[in-house]
Coordinates of C-alpha atoms in Angstrom, one line a residue:
X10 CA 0.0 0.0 0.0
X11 CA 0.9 3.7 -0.6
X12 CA 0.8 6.5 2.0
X13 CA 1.9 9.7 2.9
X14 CA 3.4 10.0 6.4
X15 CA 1.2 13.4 7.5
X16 CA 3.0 15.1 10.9
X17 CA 1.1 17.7 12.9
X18 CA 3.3 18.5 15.4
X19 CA 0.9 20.9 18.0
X20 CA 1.4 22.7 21.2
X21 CA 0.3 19.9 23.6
X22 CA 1.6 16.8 21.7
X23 CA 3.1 16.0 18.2
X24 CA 1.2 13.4 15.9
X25 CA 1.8 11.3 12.7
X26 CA -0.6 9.7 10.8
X27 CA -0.6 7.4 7.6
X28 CA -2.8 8.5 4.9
X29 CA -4.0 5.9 1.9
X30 CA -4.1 7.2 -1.7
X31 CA -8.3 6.7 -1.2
X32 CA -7.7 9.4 1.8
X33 CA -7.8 7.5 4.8
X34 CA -6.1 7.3 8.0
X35 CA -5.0 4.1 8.3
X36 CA -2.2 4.4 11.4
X37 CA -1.9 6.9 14.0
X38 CA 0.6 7.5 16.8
X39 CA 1.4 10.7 19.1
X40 CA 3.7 11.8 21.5
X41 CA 3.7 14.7 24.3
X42 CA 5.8 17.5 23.4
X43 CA 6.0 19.4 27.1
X44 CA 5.8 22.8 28.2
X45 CA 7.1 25.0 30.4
X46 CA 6.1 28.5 32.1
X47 CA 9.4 30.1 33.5
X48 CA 7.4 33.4 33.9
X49 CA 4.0 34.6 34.6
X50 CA 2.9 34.9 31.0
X51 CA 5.6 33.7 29.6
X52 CA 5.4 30.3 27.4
X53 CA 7.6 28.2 25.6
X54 CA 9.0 24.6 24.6
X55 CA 12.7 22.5 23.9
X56 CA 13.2 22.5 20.0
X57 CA 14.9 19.6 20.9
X58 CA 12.3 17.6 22.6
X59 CA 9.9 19.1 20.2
X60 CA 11.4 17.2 17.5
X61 CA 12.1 13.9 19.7
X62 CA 8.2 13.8 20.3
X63 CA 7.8 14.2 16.2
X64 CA 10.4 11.3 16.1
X65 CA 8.4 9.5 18.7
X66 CA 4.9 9.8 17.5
X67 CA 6.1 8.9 13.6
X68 CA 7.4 5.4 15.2
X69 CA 3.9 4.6 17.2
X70 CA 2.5 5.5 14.0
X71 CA 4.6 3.0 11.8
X72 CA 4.2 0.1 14.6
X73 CA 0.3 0.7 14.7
X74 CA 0.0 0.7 10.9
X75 CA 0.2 -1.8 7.9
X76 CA 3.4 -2.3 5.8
X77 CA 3.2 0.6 3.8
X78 CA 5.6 2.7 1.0
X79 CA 6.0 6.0 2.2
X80 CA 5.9 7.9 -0.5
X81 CA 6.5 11.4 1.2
X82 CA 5.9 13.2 4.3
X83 CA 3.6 16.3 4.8
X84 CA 4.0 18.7 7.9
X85 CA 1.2 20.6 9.3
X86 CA 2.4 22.9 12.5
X87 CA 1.8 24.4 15.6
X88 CA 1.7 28.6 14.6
X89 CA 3.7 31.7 15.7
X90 CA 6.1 29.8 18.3
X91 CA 9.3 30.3 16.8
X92 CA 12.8 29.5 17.5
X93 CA 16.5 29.9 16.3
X94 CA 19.5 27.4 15.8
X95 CA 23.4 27.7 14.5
X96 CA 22.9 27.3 10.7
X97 CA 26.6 25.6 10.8
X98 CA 26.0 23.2 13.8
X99 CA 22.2 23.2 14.2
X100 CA 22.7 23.7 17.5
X101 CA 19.2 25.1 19.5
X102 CA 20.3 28.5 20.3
X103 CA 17.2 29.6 22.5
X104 CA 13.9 27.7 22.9
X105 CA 10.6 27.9 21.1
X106 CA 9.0 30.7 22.4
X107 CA 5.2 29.7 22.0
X108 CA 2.2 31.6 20.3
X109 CA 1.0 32.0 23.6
X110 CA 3.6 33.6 25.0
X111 CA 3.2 37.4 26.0
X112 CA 7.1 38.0 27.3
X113 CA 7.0 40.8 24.5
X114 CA 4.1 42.4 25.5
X115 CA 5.8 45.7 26.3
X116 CA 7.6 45.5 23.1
X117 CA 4.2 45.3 21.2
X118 CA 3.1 48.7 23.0
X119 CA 6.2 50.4 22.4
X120 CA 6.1 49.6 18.4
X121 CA 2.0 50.9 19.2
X122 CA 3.4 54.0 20.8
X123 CA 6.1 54.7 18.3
X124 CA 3.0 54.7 15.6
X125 CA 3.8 51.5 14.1
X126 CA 0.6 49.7 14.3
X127 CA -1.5 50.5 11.1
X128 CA 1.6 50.0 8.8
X129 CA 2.4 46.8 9.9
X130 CA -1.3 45.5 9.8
X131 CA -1.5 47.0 6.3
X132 CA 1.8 44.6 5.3
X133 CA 1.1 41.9 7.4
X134 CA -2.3 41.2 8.0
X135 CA -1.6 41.1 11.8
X136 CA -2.2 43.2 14.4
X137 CA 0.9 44.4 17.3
X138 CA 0.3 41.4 19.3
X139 CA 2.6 39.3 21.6
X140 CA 1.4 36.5 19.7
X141 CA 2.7 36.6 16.7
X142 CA 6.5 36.3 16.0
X143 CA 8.0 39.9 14.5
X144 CA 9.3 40.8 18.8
X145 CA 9.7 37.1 19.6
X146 CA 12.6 36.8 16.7
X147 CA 14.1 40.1 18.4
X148 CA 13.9 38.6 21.9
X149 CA 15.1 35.6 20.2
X150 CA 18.3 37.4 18.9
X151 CA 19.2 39.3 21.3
X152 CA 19.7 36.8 23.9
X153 CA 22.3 34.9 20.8
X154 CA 25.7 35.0 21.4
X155 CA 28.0 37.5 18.8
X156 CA 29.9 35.3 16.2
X157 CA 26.8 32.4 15.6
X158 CA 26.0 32.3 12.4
X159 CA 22.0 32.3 13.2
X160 CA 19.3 30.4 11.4
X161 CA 15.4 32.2 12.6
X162 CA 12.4 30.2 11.9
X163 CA 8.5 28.9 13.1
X164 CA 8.1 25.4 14.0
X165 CA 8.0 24.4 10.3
X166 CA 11.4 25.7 9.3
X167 CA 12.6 23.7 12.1
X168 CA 10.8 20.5 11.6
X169 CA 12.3 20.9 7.9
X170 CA 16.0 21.6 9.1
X171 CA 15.9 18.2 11.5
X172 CA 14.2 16.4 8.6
X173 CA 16.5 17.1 5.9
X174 CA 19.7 16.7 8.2
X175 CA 19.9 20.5 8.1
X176 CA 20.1 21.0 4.6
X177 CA 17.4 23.2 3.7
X178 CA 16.2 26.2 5.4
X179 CA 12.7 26.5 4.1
X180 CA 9.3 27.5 5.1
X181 CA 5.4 28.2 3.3
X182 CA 3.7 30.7 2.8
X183 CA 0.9 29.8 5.4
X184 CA 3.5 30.0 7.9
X185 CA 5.2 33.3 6.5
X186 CA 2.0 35.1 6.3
X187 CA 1.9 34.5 10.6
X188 CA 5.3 36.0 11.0
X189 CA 4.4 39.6 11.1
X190 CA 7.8 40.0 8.6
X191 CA 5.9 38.9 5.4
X192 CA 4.5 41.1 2.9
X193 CA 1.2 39.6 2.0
X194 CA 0.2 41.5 -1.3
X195 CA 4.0 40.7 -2.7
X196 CA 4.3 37.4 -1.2
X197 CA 7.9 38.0 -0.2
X198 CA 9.9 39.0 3.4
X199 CA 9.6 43.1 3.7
X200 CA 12.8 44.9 4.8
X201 CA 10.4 47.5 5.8
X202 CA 9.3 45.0 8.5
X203 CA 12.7 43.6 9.3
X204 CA 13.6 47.3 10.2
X205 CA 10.5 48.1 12.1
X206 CA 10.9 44.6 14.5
X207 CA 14.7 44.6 14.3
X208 CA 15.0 41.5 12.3
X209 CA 17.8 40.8 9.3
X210 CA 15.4 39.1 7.0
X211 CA 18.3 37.6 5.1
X212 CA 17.9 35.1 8.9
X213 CA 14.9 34.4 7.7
X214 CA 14.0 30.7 5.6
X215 CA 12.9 30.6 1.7
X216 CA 9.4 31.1 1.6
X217 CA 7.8 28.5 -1.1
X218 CA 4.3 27.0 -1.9
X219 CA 2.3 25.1 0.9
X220 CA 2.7 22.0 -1.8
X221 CA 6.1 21.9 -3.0
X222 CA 9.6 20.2 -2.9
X223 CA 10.9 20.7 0.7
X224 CA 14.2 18.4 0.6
X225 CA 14.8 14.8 1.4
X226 CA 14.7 13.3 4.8
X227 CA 17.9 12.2 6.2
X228 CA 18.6 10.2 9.4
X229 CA 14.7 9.9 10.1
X230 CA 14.3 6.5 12.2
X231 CA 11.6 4.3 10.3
X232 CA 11.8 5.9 6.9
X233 CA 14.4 5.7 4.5
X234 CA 16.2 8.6 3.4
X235 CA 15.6 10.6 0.0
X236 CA 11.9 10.4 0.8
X237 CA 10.6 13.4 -0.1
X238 CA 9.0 16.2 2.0
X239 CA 5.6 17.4 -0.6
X240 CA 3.8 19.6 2.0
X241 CA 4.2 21.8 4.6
X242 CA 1.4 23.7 6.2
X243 CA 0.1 26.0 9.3
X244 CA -2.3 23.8 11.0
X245 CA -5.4 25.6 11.1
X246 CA -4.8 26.1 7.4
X247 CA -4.7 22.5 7.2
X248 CA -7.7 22.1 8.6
X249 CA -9.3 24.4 6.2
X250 CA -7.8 22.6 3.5
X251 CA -8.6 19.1 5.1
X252 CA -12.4 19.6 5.1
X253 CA -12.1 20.9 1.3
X254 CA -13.8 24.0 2.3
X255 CA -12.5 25.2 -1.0
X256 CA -15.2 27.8 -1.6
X257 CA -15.1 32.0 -0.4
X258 CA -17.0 32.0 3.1
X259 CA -16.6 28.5 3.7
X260 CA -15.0 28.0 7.1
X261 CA -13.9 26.3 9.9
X262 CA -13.8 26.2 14.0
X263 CA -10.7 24.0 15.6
X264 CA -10.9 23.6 19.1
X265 CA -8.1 23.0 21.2
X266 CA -6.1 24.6 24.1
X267 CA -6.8 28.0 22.2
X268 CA -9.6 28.6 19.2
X269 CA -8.9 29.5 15.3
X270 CA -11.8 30.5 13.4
X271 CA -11.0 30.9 9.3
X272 CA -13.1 31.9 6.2
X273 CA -12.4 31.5 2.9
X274 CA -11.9 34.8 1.1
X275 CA -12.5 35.4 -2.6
X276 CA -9.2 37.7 -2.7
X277 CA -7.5 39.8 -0.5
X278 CA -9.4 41.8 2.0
X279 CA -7.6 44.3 4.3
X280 CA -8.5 43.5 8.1
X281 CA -10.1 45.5 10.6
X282 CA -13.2 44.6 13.1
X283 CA -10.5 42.6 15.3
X284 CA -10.0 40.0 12.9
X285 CA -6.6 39.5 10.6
X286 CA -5.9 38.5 7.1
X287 CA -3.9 35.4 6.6
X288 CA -2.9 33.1 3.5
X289 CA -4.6 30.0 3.8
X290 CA -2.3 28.3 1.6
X291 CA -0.5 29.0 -1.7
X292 CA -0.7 26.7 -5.0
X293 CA 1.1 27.3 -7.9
X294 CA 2.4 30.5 -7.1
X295 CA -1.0 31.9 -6.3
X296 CA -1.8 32.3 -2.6
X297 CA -5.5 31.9 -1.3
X298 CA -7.2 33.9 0.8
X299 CA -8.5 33.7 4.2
X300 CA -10.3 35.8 7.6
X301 CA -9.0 34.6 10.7
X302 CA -9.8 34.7 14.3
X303 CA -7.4 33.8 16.9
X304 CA -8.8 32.9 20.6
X305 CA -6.2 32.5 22.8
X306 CA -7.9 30.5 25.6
X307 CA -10.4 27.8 24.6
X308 CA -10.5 24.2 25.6
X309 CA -8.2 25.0 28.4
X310 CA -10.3 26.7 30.7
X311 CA -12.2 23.3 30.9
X312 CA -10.0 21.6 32.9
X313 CA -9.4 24.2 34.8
X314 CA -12.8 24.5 36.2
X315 CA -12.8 20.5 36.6
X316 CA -10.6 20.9 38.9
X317 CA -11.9 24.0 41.1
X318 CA -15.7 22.1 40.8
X319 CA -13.5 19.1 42.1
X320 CA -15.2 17.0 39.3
X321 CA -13.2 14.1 37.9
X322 CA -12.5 15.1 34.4
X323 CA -13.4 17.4 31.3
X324 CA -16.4 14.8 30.5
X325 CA -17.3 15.6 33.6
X326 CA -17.7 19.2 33.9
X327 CA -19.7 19.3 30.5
X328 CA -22.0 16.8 31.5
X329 CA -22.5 19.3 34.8
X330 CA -22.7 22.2 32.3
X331 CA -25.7 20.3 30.2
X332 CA -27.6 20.2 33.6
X333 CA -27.8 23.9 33.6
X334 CA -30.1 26.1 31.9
X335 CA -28.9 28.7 29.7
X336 CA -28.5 32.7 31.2
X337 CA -26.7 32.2 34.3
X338 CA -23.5 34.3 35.4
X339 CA -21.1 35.1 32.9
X340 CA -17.4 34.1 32.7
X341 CA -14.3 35.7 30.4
X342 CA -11.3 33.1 30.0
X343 CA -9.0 35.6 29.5
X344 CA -6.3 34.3 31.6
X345 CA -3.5 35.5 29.0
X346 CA -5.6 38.3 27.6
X347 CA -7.9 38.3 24.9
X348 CA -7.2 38.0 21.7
X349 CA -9.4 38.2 18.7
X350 CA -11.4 40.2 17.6
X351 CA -10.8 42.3 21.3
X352 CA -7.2 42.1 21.3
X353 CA -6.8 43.2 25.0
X354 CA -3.6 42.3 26.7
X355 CA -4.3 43.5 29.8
X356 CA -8.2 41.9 30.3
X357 CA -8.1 39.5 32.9
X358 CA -10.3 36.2 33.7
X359 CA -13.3 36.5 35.8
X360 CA -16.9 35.3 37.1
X361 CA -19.3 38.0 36.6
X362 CA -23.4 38.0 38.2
X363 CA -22.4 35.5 40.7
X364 CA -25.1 35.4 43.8
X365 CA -26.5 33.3 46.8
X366 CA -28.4 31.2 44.1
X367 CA -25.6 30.5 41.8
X368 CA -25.1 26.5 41.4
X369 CA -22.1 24.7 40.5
X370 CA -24.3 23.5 37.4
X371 CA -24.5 27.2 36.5
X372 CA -21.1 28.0 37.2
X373 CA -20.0 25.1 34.5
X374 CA -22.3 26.2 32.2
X375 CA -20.8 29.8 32.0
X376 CA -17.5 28.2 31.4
X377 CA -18.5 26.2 28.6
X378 CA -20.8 28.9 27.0
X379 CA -17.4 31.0 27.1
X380 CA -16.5 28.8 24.2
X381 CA -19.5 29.5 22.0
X382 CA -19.6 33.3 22.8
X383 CA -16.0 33.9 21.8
X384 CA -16.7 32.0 18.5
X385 CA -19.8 33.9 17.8
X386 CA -18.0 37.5 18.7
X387 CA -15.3 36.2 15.7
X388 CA -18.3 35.3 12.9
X389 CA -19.8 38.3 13.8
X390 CA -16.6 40.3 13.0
X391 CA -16.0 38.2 9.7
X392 CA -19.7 39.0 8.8
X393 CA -19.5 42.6 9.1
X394 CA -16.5 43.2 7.3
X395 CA -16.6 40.4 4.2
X396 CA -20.0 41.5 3.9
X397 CA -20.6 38.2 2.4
X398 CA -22.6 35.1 3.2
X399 CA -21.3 32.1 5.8
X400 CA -20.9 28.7 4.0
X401 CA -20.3 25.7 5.2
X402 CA -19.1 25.6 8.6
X403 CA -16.9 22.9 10.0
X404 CA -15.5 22.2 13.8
X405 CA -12.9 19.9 14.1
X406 CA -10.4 19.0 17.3
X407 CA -11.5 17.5 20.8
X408 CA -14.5 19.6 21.8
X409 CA -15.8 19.4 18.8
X410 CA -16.9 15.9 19.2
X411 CA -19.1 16.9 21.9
X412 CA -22.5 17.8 20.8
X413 CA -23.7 19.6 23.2
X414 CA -20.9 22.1 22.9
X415 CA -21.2 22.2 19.6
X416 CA -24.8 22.5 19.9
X417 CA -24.4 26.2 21.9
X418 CA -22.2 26.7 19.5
X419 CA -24.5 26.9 16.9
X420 CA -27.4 28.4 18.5
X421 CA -25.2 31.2 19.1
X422 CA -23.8 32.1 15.5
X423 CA -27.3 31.1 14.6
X424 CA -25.7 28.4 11.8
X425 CA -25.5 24.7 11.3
X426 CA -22.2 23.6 11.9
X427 CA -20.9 20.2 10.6
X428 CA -19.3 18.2 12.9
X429 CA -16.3 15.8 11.8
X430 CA -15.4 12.8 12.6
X431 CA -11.7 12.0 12.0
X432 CA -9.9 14.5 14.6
X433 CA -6.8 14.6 12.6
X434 CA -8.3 17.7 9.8
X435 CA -5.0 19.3 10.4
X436 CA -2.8 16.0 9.2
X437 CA -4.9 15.5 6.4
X438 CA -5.1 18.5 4.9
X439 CA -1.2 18.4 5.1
X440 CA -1.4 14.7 3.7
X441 CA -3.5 15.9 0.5
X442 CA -1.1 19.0 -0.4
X443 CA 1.6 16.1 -0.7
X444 CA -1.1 13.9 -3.1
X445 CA -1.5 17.1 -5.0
X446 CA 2.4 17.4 -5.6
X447 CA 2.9 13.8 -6.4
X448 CA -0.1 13.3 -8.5
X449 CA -2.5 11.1 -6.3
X450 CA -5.2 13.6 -6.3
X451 CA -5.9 15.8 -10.0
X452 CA -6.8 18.9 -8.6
X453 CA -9.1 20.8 -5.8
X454 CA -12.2 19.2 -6.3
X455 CA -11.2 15.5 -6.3
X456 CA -10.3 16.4 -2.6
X457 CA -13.4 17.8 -1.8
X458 CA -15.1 14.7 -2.9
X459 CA -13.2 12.3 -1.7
X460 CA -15.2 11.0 1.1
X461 CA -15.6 12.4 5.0
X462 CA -17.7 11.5 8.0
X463 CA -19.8 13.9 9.8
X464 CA -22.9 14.9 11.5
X465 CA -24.9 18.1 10.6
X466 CA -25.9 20.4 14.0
X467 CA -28.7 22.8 12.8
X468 CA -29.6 26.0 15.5
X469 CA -32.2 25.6 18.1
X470 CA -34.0 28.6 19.1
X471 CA -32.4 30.4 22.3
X472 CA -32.9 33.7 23.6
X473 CA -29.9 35.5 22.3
X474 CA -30.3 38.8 22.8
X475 CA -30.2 38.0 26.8
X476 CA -27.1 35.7 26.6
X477 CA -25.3 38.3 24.5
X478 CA -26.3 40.7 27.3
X479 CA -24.7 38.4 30.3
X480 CA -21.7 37.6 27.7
X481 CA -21.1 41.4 27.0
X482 CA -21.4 42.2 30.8
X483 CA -18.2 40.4 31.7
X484 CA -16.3 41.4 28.8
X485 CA -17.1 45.2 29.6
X486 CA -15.5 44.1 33.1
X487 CA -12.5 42.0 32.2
X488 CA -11.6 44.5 29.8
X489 CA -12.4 47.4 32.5
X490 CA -8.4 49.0 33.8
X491 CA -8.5 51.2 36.9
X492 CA -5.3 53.3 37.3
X493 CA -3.6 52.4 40.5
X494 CA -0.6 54.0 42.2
X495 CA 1.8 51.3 40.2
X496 CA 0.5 52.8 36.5
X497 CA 1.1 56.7 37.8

């Protein structure tokens, strides 16, 4: 049998799957990556064990699956965590400072306060965030000893240097366009930006199609060198890609420690409303279009709240949330901020309408609605400015398995959401921009056929207007700053 070897390597844990040439998983294995929090705020990972876990999860994958012929390997990635390594020795020289990460916050304000901010989203897409990478390469380099001859890349670039036995220093365009040093309109790495953030761009990695020739691995345990790397891709751009949501306004929601909501665009549309514009991925030369919102705190509030409740797990807590009517208090995750489309560094996670009658059932339920309303603030941002219709609408990652999440979800944005299956969208989408490149799949619309399962969640009528009210509530005060004798 033929496969492509598809990696997602992601913030919690790296995984490999085996993908048929009919499009189906047929092995899986994962690995934890680990992470570590030196600082409050502060957020980020060992390039090296980042690529043992890749290592690790390929070989489950290959023991759990058939005998198979690789016949390349496709990378989907973890976003806007980005590291640096001796381009001579390949040598780590500082870790991977994670998309979560807010260690450059004050940097972000100072490039805001020097007037910075509408040029750079004009360029980039991207608004002056902590999250994305332009300060985090500075911090990066200024922390390298003089003398190294310095290699700066996202997780991709990385993945592609250990891969190829550090012979090509390469990214795509998906992952470029997040790097806040990318021209989006010229498709090419902007000096302008490299002098705004501080950055030599000549550091930087080749920028080239998300389904292209990436090298040759080398040294990979379990597959033979000279097998080639066909695809390389963000992962929520995978995901788009994965569920064939090929047409403008189709979209997707992943779930997972944070939240990415994407649209397809019919060509480029400057962003405002809070949301950015991104390439979703780039085919012959020609890059497509996308709106996304980035939440930075999903999924991982629930466990959180497990454990305050006391209750045994996730399955748990959303079981205690489903006992609860709708319109009780109200509850901002913004333990890191908020980020689209509020973009609020400084907002802080809190309970809001909490009395004497408050239940624990209640107090679950406004953690889980949290999910939904932040989704719904992003659509409705994407609706207003595209001033198109939604299309199809598809949630993939763990929570989006469970239907009564998904179910608020969609009451909320007041659209039917379709509900996949196969949790691996990402690795997939990743697997069928290498079939493209080798031939296994013609063109865009033998993907979208090729066959997926899902279930279809219609809307069920729910009093919006007073949910919207509660949700808007605790926004107004998470965002709310007093002055104290510290900010004078």
């Amino acid at each position: 049998m033929r496969a492509i070897l598809a990696i997602d390597q992601g913030t919690t844990n790296s995984k490999a799957v085996l993908v048929s040439e009919k499009g189906e998983i047929v092995g899986r294995g994962s690995a934890p990556v680990g992470i570590a929090y030196p600082k409050p705020g502060w957020v980020e990972q060992d390039p090296r064990r980042l690529y043992a876990s890749v290592c690790e999860a390929i070989d489950a994958c290959l023991k759990a699956g058939p005998d198979v012929a690789i016949e390349a390997v496709a990378i989907s990635n973890q976003r806007e965590s980005v590291t640096a390594w001796d381009a001579e020795t390949g040598e780590a020289l500082g870790p991977v400072v994670s998309w979560q990460c807010r260690r450059t916050a004050q940097d972000c304000e100072r490039l805001i306060t020097e007037g910075h901010l509408h040029r750079v989203q004009a360029l980039t897409g991207l608004p002056l965030d902590p999250m994305f990478p332009g300060s985090k390469f500075r911090w990066l380099l200024d922390r390298i000893p003089a003398g190294r001859s310095v290699r700066l890349g996202t997780v991709d670039s990385w993945l592609v240097h250990c891969l190829t036995g550090g012979r090509r220093h390469v990214c795509d365009a998906s992952n470029a366009a997040r790097s806040q040093l990318f021209d989006l309109q010229e498709q090419r790495w902007s000096e302008e930006l490299g002098e705004i953030f501080g950055v030599d761009i000549a550091l930087l990695p080749e920028v080239l199609d998300s389904s292209a020739d990436f090298g040759r691995t080398q040294g990979l345990p379990g597959v033979p060198d000279g097998t080639p790397i066909m695809a390389v891709i963000g992962d929520s751009h995978a995901a788009l890609f994965g569920h064939g949501a090929f047409k403008p306004g189709d979209g997707k929601v992943t779930f997972g420690t944070g939240s990415s909501v994407m649209t397809t665009l019919p060509r480029f549309i400057p962003p405002r409303n809070g949301v950015t514009t991104t390439v979703a991925w780039r085919l012959h030369g020609k890059p497509t279009f996308a709106f996304e919102g980035n939440i930075l705190v999903c999924a991982a509030s629930l466990p959180w709240m497990a454990g305050i409740l006391g209750l045994s797990d996730v399955a748990a807590l959303v079981e205690l949330a489903a006992s609860a009517e709708p319109g009780g208090p109200g509850f901002v995750p913004a333990f890191v901020g908020l980020g689209a489309p509020y973009w609020n560094s400084d907002a802080r996670a809190l309970f809001s309408q909490i009395n004497f009658n408050t239940t624990r059932a209640q107090m679950a339920r406004s953690v889980t609605d949290s999910i939904a309303f932040q989704v719904h603030d992003v659509i409705a941002a994407m609706r207003a400015q595209s001033g198109g219709e939604l299309g199809a609408l598809y949630v993939d990652g763990g929570p989006s398995q469970n239907r009564f999440l998904m179910q608020c979800v969609s009451n909320l944005i007041e659209h039917r959401v379709i509900q996949c299956e196969a949790p691996e969208a990402s690795a997939l989408g990743a697997a069928y921009l290498a079939g493209l490149s080798l031939g296994l799949w013609s063109d865009l619309q033998v993907i979208a056929e090729l066959p997926r399962s899902s279930h279809i969640i219609d809307p069920e009528p729910v009093d919006r207007a007073v949910l919207l009210n509660t949700w808007n509530d605790a926004l107004a005060r998470s965002t709310a700053r007093e002055t104290t004798a510290n900010d004078e």
